[in-house]
């Protein structure tokens, strides 16, 4: 959808960023990434020789100034962030630097130096809805309750990004990701996406039958799980649609699936029966979450993968 353009992806070696970079590089785009490899990995990039890779934090003003003076970008996807909510609670100052201050700096550098920009897309999160329990979660909700430093920084960055359109005419949009899953998602932390942890547990179980998967709660909690390839389509639609200027979009499927159902699907697809241990629910865990994607659908979005099809593709690539 986006071809022959110059594109910056912050967090470009991470899960979503590298999937996007790998896609865009195939379409004759010049791709520049910034990533400090704190969560990302250069091995995620299929053709790293063709990508201008800058290994440093997005908080490095020196690097950002250099990159913005070396290139005139057509599109910027700002995906770099401390992705762990738990880490943000542990270290709010550091999170604020990475997740908020870098956004503001990028906005200012765009205002001063990027005259050709077609769109900045900022990646926000369903976390901004917090424990506002109305379902489905809609961009129109007047009440939101960001509860953690992560959520507050995502929300304030999102507002800044969108207001740079109304205040200065900088072409911007924002997306709120629901539960994204797929190849290259890093399962390293206990707070990584549940599907990456689950798949990792199946891999261990194949060699060690004593391994169990820990479910926090009764497994009936539901989430709007979206396959990463659908996210890449959504990002490009939001980036290229004139309608989406200055707007924020939920990026989900509009459907919810319980954790128990995900385990059943994987058991079936892998012809295994993973032992599950049900533990006390995590503090602050919400029971149900799913998006309405009517707004995104108006841009022409329609998710290609339901959880079964998405899991199948994930397993083909990574099991
Ligand atoms: C997601 C985001 C989080 C925050 C939140 C806002 C991810 C990884 N997390 O949390 O950053 O934005 O949304 O609502 O995107 N679980 C288990 N066993 C495990 C791991 C998780 O049972 O080993 C449970 C967990 O307690 C939760 C569900 O699985 O009920 C989904 O967990 P998650 O961390 O993947 O996603 P979520 O929606 O809680």
PDB file of N, CA and C in Angstrom, residues 29-82:
ATOM      1  N   UNK A  29      10.480   0.723  -0.485  1.00  0.00           N
ATOM      2  CA  UNK A  29      10.609   1.916   0.355  1.00  0.00           C
ATOM      3  C   UNK A  29      12.013   2.004   0.923  1.00  0.00           C
ATOM      4  N   UNK A  30      12.461   3.217   1.225  1.00  0.00           N
ATOM      5  CA  UNK A  30      13.696   3.400   1.996  1.00  0.00           C
ATOM      6  C   UNK A  30      13.274   3.411   3.466  1.00  0.00           C
ATOM      7  N   UNK A  31      13.792   2.436   4.228  1.00  0.00           N
ATOM      8  CA  UNK A  31      13.375   2.320   5.628  1.00  0.00           C
ATOM      9  C   UNK A  31      14.536   2.672   6.559  1.00  0.00           C
ATOM     10  N   UNK A  32      14.257   3.558   7.499  1.00  0.00           N
ATOM     11  CA  UNK A  32      15.226   3.956   8.515  1.00  0.00           C
ATOM     12  C   UNK A  32      14.636   3.546   9.858  1.00  0.00           C
ATOM     13  N   UNK A  33      15.441   2.879  10.690  1.00  0.00           N
ATOM     14  CA  UNK A  33      14.879   2.542  12.008  1.00  0.00           C
ATOM     15  C   UNK A  33      15.753   3.089  13.141  1.00  0.00           C
ATOM     16  N   UNK A  34      15.106   3.353  14.253  1.00  0.00           N
ATOM     17  CA  UNK A  34      15.813   3.679  15.495  1.00  0.00           C
ATOM     18  C   UNK A  34      15.345   2.657  16.527  1.00  0.00           C
ATOM     19  N   UNK A  35      16.303   2.006  17.187  1.00  0.00           N
ATOM     20  CA  UNK A  35      15.932   1.015  18.197  1.00  0.00           C
ATOM     21  C   UNK A  35      17.131   0.816  19.120  1.00  0.00           C
ATOM     22  N   UNK A  36      16.906   0.788  20.411  1.00  0.00           N
ATOM     23  CA  UNK A  36      18.042   0.565  21.321  1.00  0.00           C
ATOM     24  C   UNK A  36      18.196  -0.927  21.665  1.00  0.00           C
ATOM     25  N   UNK A  37      17.399  -1.755  21.032  1.00  0.00           N
ATOM     26  CA  UNK A  37      17.454  -3.210  21.198  1.00  0.00           C
ATOM     27  C   UNK A  37      17.169  -3.643  22.639  1.00  0.00           C
ATOM     28  N   UNK A  38      16.470  -2.821  23.393  1.00  0.00           N
ATOM     29  CA  UNK A  38      16.127  -3.221  24.765  1.00  0.00           C
ATOM     30  C   UNK A  38      15.096  -4.352  24.739  1.00  0.00           C
ATOM     31  N   UNK A  39      14.194  -4.320  23.773  1.00  0.00           N
ATOM     32  CA  UNK A  39      13.237  -5.423  23.595  1.00  0.00           C
ATOM     33  C   UNK A  39      13.388  -6.033  22.203  1.00  0.00           C
ATOM     34  N   UNK A  40      13.810  -5.195  21.261  1.00  0.00           N
ATOM     35  CA  UNK A  40      13.913  -5.646  19.869  1.00  0.00           C
ATOM     36  C   UNK A  40      15.180  -6.442  19.611  1.00  0.00           C
ATOM     37  N   UNK A  41      15.298  -6.925  18.374  1.00  0.00           N
ATOM     38  CA  UNK A  41      16.417  -7.773  18.009  1.00  0.00           C
ATOM     39  C   UNK A  41      16.668  -7.604  16.509  1.00  0.00           C
ATOM     40  N   UNK A  42      17.932  -7.383  16.137  1.00  0.00           N
ATOM     41  CA  UNK A  42      18.212  -7.177  14.713  1.00  0.00           C
ATOM     42  C   UNK A  42      17.864  -8.409  13.884  1.00  0.00           C
ATOM     43  N   UNK A  43      17.864  -9.562  14.528  1.00  0.00           N
ATOM     44  CA  UNK A  43      17.496 -10.789  13.798  1.00  0.00           C
ATOM     45  C   UNK A  43      16.039 -10.772  13.340  1.00  0.00           C
ATOM     46  N   UNK A  44      15.244  -9.886  13.931  1.00  0.00           N
ATOM     47  CA  UNK A  44      13.847  -9.763  13.480  1.00  0.00           C
ATOM     48  C   UNK A  44      13.752  -9.180  12.078  1.00  0.00           C
ATOM     49  N   UNK A  45      14.835  -8.514  11.642  1.00  0.00           N
ATOM     50  CA  UNK A  45      14.791  -7.834  10.345  1.00  0.00           C
ATOM     51  C   UNK A  45      15.281  -8.777   9.254  1.00  0.00           C
ATOM     52  N   UNK A  46      14.435  -8.994   8.210  1.00  0.00           N
ATOM     53  CA  UNK A  46      14.760  -9.974   7.169  1.00  0.00           C
ATOM     54  C   UNK A  46      15.912  -9.512   6.290  1.00  0.00           C
ATOM     55  N   UNK A  47      15.975  -8.192   6.065  1.00  0.00           N
ATOM     56  CA  UNK A  47      16.963  -7.706   5.101  1.00  0.00           C
ATOM     57  C   UNK A  47      17.667  -6.477   5.665  1.00  0.00           C
ATOM     58  N   UNK A  48      18.422  -6.711   6.747  1.00  0.00           N
ATOM     59  CA  UNK A  48      18.960  -5.563   7.497  1.00  0.00           C
ATOM     60  C   UNK A  48      19.943  -4.737   6.665  1.00  0.00           C
ATOM     61  N   UNK A  49      20.528  -5.356   5.626  1.00  0.00           N
ATOM     62  CA  UNK A  49      21.482  -4.599   4.790  1.00  0.00           C
ATOM     63  C   UNK A  49      20.807  -3.437   4.067  1.00  0.00           C
ATOM     64  N   UNK A  50      19.524  -3.617   3.779  1.00  0.00           N
ATOM     65  CA  UNK A  50      18.821  -2.569   3.020  1.00  0.00           C
ATOM     66  C   UNK A  50      18.215  -1.488   3.933  1.00  0.00           C
ATOM     67  N   UNK A  51      18.364  -1.678   5.255  1.00  0.00           N
ATOM     68  CA  UNK A  51      17.721  -0.740   6.190  1.00  0.00           C
ATOM     69  C   UNK A  51      18.791   0.113   6.866  1.00  0.00           C
ATOM     70  N   UNK A  52      18.533   1.402   7.026  1.00  0.00           N
ATOM     71  CA  UNK A  52      19.438   2.253   7.803  1.00  0.00           C
ATOM     72  C   UNK A  52      19.078   2.065   9.284  1.00  0.00           C
ATOM     73  N   UNK A  53      19.953   1.330   9.978  1.00  0.00           N
ATOM     74  CA  UNK A  53      19.651   0.961  11.370  1.00  0.00           C
ATOM     75  C   UNK A  53      20.426   1.856  12.323  1.00  0.00           C
ATOM     76  N   UNK A  54      19.732   2.529  13.216  1.00  0.00           N
ATOM     77  CA  UNK A  54      20.371   3.401  14.204  1.00  0.00           C
ATOM     78  C   UNK A  54      20.112   2.822  15.587  1.00  0.00           C
ATOM     79  N   UNK A  55      21.198   2.306  16.189  1.00  0.00           N
ATOM     80  CA  UNK A  55      21.014   1.632  17.473  1.00  0.00           C
ATOM     81  C   UNK A  55      21.257   2.607  18.616  1.00  0.00           C
ATOM     82  N   UNK A  56      20.216   3.163  19.103  1.00  0.00           N
ATOM     83  CA  UNK A  56      20.284   4.058  20.262  1.00  0.00           C
ATOM     84  C   UNK A  56      18.853   4.288  20.735  1.00  0.00           C
ATOM     85  N   UNK A  57      18.764   4.927  21.902  1.00  0.00           N
ATOM     86  CA  UNK A  57      17.434   5.176  22.453  1.00  0.00           C
ATOM     87  C   UNK A  57      16.754   6.327  21.717  1.00  0.00           C
ATOM     88  N   UNK A  58      15.424   6.269  21.675  1.00  0.00           N
ATOM     89  CA  UNK A  58      14.684   7.390  21.086  1.00  0.00           C
ATOM     90  C   UNK A  58      14.764   8.629  21.969  1.00  0.00           C
ATOM     91  N   UNK A  59      15.368   8.493  23.144  1.00  0.00           N
ATOM     92  CA  UNK A  59      15.569   9.676  23.992  1.00  0.00           C
ATOM     93  C   UNK A  59      16.851  10.412  23.604  1.00  0.00           C
ATOM     94  N   UNK A  60      17.638   9.852  22.670  1.00  0.00           N
ATOM     95  CA  UNK A  60      18.883  10.513  22.273  1.00  0.00           C
ATOM     96  C   UNK A  60      18.585  11.673  21.319  1.00  0.00           C
ATOM     97  N   UNK A  61      18.685  12.868  21.856  1.00  0.00           N
ATOM     98  CA  UNK A  61      18.379  14.052  21.050  1.00  0.00           C
ATOM     99  C   UNK A  61      19.378  14.178  19.894  1.00  0.00           C
ATOM    100  N   UNK A  62      20.643  13.822  20.183  1.00  0.00           N
ATOM    101  CA  UNK A  62      21.687  13.904  19.143  1.00  0.00           C
ATOM    102  C   UNK A  62      21.312  13.016  17.959  1.00  0.00           C
ATOM    103  N   UNK A  63      20.921  11.789  18.262  1.00  0.00           N
ATOM    104  CA  UNK A  63      20.570  10.880  17.167  1.00  0.00           C
ATOM    105  C   UNK A  63      19.335  11.378  16.413  1.00  0.00           C
ATOM    106  N   UNK A  64      18.320  11.783  17.151  1.00  0.00           N
ATOM    107  CA  UNK A  64      17.095  12.234  16.480  1.00  0.00           C
ATOM    108  C   UNK A  64      17.390  13.428  15.573  1.00  0.00           C
ATOM    109  N   UNK A  65      18.195  14.368  16.090  1.00  0.00           N
ATOM    110  CA  UNK A  65      18.525  15.545  15.260  1.00  0.00           C
ATOM    111  C   UNK A  65      19.249  15.121  13.989  1.00  0.00           C
ATOM    112  N   UNK A  66      20.173  14.155  14.118  1.00  0.00           N
ATOM    113  CA  UNK A  66      20.931  13.695  12.948  1.00  0.00           C
ATOM    114  C   UNK A  66      19.996  13.047  11.911  1.00  0.00           C
ATOM    115  N   UNK A  67      19.165  12.140  12.404  1.00  0.00           N
ATOM    116  CA  UNK A  67      18.270  11.410  11.489  1.00  0.00           C
ATOM    117  C   UNK A  67      17.317  12.387  10.775  1.00  0.00           C
ATOM    118  N   UNK A  68      16.815  13.367  11.536  1.00  0.00           N
ATOM    119  CA  UNK A  68      15.881  14.320  10.918  1.00  0.00           C
ATOM    120  C   UNK A  68      16.582  15.321  10.005  1.00  0.00           C
ATOM    121  N   UNK A  69      17.920  15.478  10.172  1.00  0.00           N
ATOM    122  CA  UNK A  69      18.576  16.361   9.199  1.00  0.00           C
ATOM    123  C   UNK A  69      19.072  15.560   7.986  1.00  0.00           C
ATOM    124  N   UNK A  70      19.294  14.260   8.167  1.00  0.00           N
ATOM    125  CA  UNK A  70      19.747  13.431   7.036  1.00  0.00           C
ATOM    126  C   UNK A  70      18.615  13.103   6.053  1.00  0.00           C
ATOM    127  N   UNK A  71      17.391  13.042   6.546  1.00  0.00           N
ATOM    128  CA  UNK A  71      16.283  12.572   5.700  1.00  0.00           C
ATOM    129  C   UNK A  71      15.094  13.520   5.710  1.00  0.00           C
ATOM    130  N   UNK A  72      14.380  13.524   4.599  1.00  0.00           N
ATOM    131  CA  UNK A  72      13.024  14.082   4.565  1.00  0.00           C
ATOM    132  C   UNK A  72      12.102  12.872   4.483  1.00  0.00           C
ATOM    133  N   UNK A  73      11.336  12.651   5.538  1.00  0.00           N
ATOM    134  CA  UNK A  73      10.496  11.448   5.580  1.00  0.00           C
ATOM    135  C   UNK A  73       9.121  11.707   4.971  1.00  0.00           C
ATOM    136  N   UNK A  74       8.595  10.640   4.338  1.00  0.00           N
ATOM    137  CA  UNK A  74       7.201  10.685   3.885  1.00  0.00           C
ATOM    138  C   UNK A  74       6.279  10.213   5.014  1.00  0.00           C
ATOM    139  N   UNK A  75       6.728   9.144   5.690  1.00  0.00           N
ATOM    140  CA  UNK A  75       5.919   8.592   6.785  1.00  0.00           C
ATOM    141  C   UNK A  75       6.809   8.317   7.995  1.00  0.00           C
ATOM    142  N   UNK A  76       6.262   8.573   9.178  1.00  0.00           N
ATOM    143  CA  UNK A  76       6.954   8.193  10.416  1.00  0.00           C
ATOM    144  C   UNK A  76       5.980   7.355  11.247  1.00  0.00           C
ATOM    145  N   UNK A  77       6.435   6.157  11.628  1.00  0.00           N
ATOM    146  CA  UNK A  77       5.657   5.314  12.532  1.00  0.00           C
ATOM    147  C   UNK A  77       6.389   5.306  13.869  1.00  0.00           C
ATOM    148  N   UNK A  78       5.798   5.959  14.857  1.00  0.00           N
ATOM    149  CA  UNK A  78       6.464   6.061  16.166  1.00  0.00           C
ATOM    150  C   UNK A  78       5.955   4.926  17.063  1.00  0.00           C
ATOM    151  N   UNK A  79       6.746   3.819  17.020  1.00  0.00           N
ATOM    152  CA  UNK A  79       6.355   2.608  17.760  1.00  0.00           C
ATOM    153  C   UNK A  79       7.270   2.348  18.952  1.00  0.00           C
ATOM    154  N   UNK A  80       8.387   3.070  19.027  1.00  0.00           N
ATOM    155  CA  UNK A  80       9.360   2.821  20.097  1.00  0.00           C
ATOM    156  C   UNK A  80       8.794   3.241  21.447  1.00  0.00           C
ATOM    157  N   UNK A  81       8.949   2.376  22.429  1.00  0.00           N
ATOM    158  CA  UNK A  81       8.428   2.690  23.773  1.00  0.00           C
ATOM    159  C   UNK A  81       8.892   1.631  24.761  1.00  0.00           C
ATOM    160  N   UNK A  82       8.821   1.976  26.042  1.00  0.00           N
ATOM    161  CA  UNK A  82       8.885   0.932  27.067  1.00  0.00           C
ATOM    162  C   UNK A  82       7.497   0.297  27.055  1.00  0.00           C
TER     163      UNK A  82
END
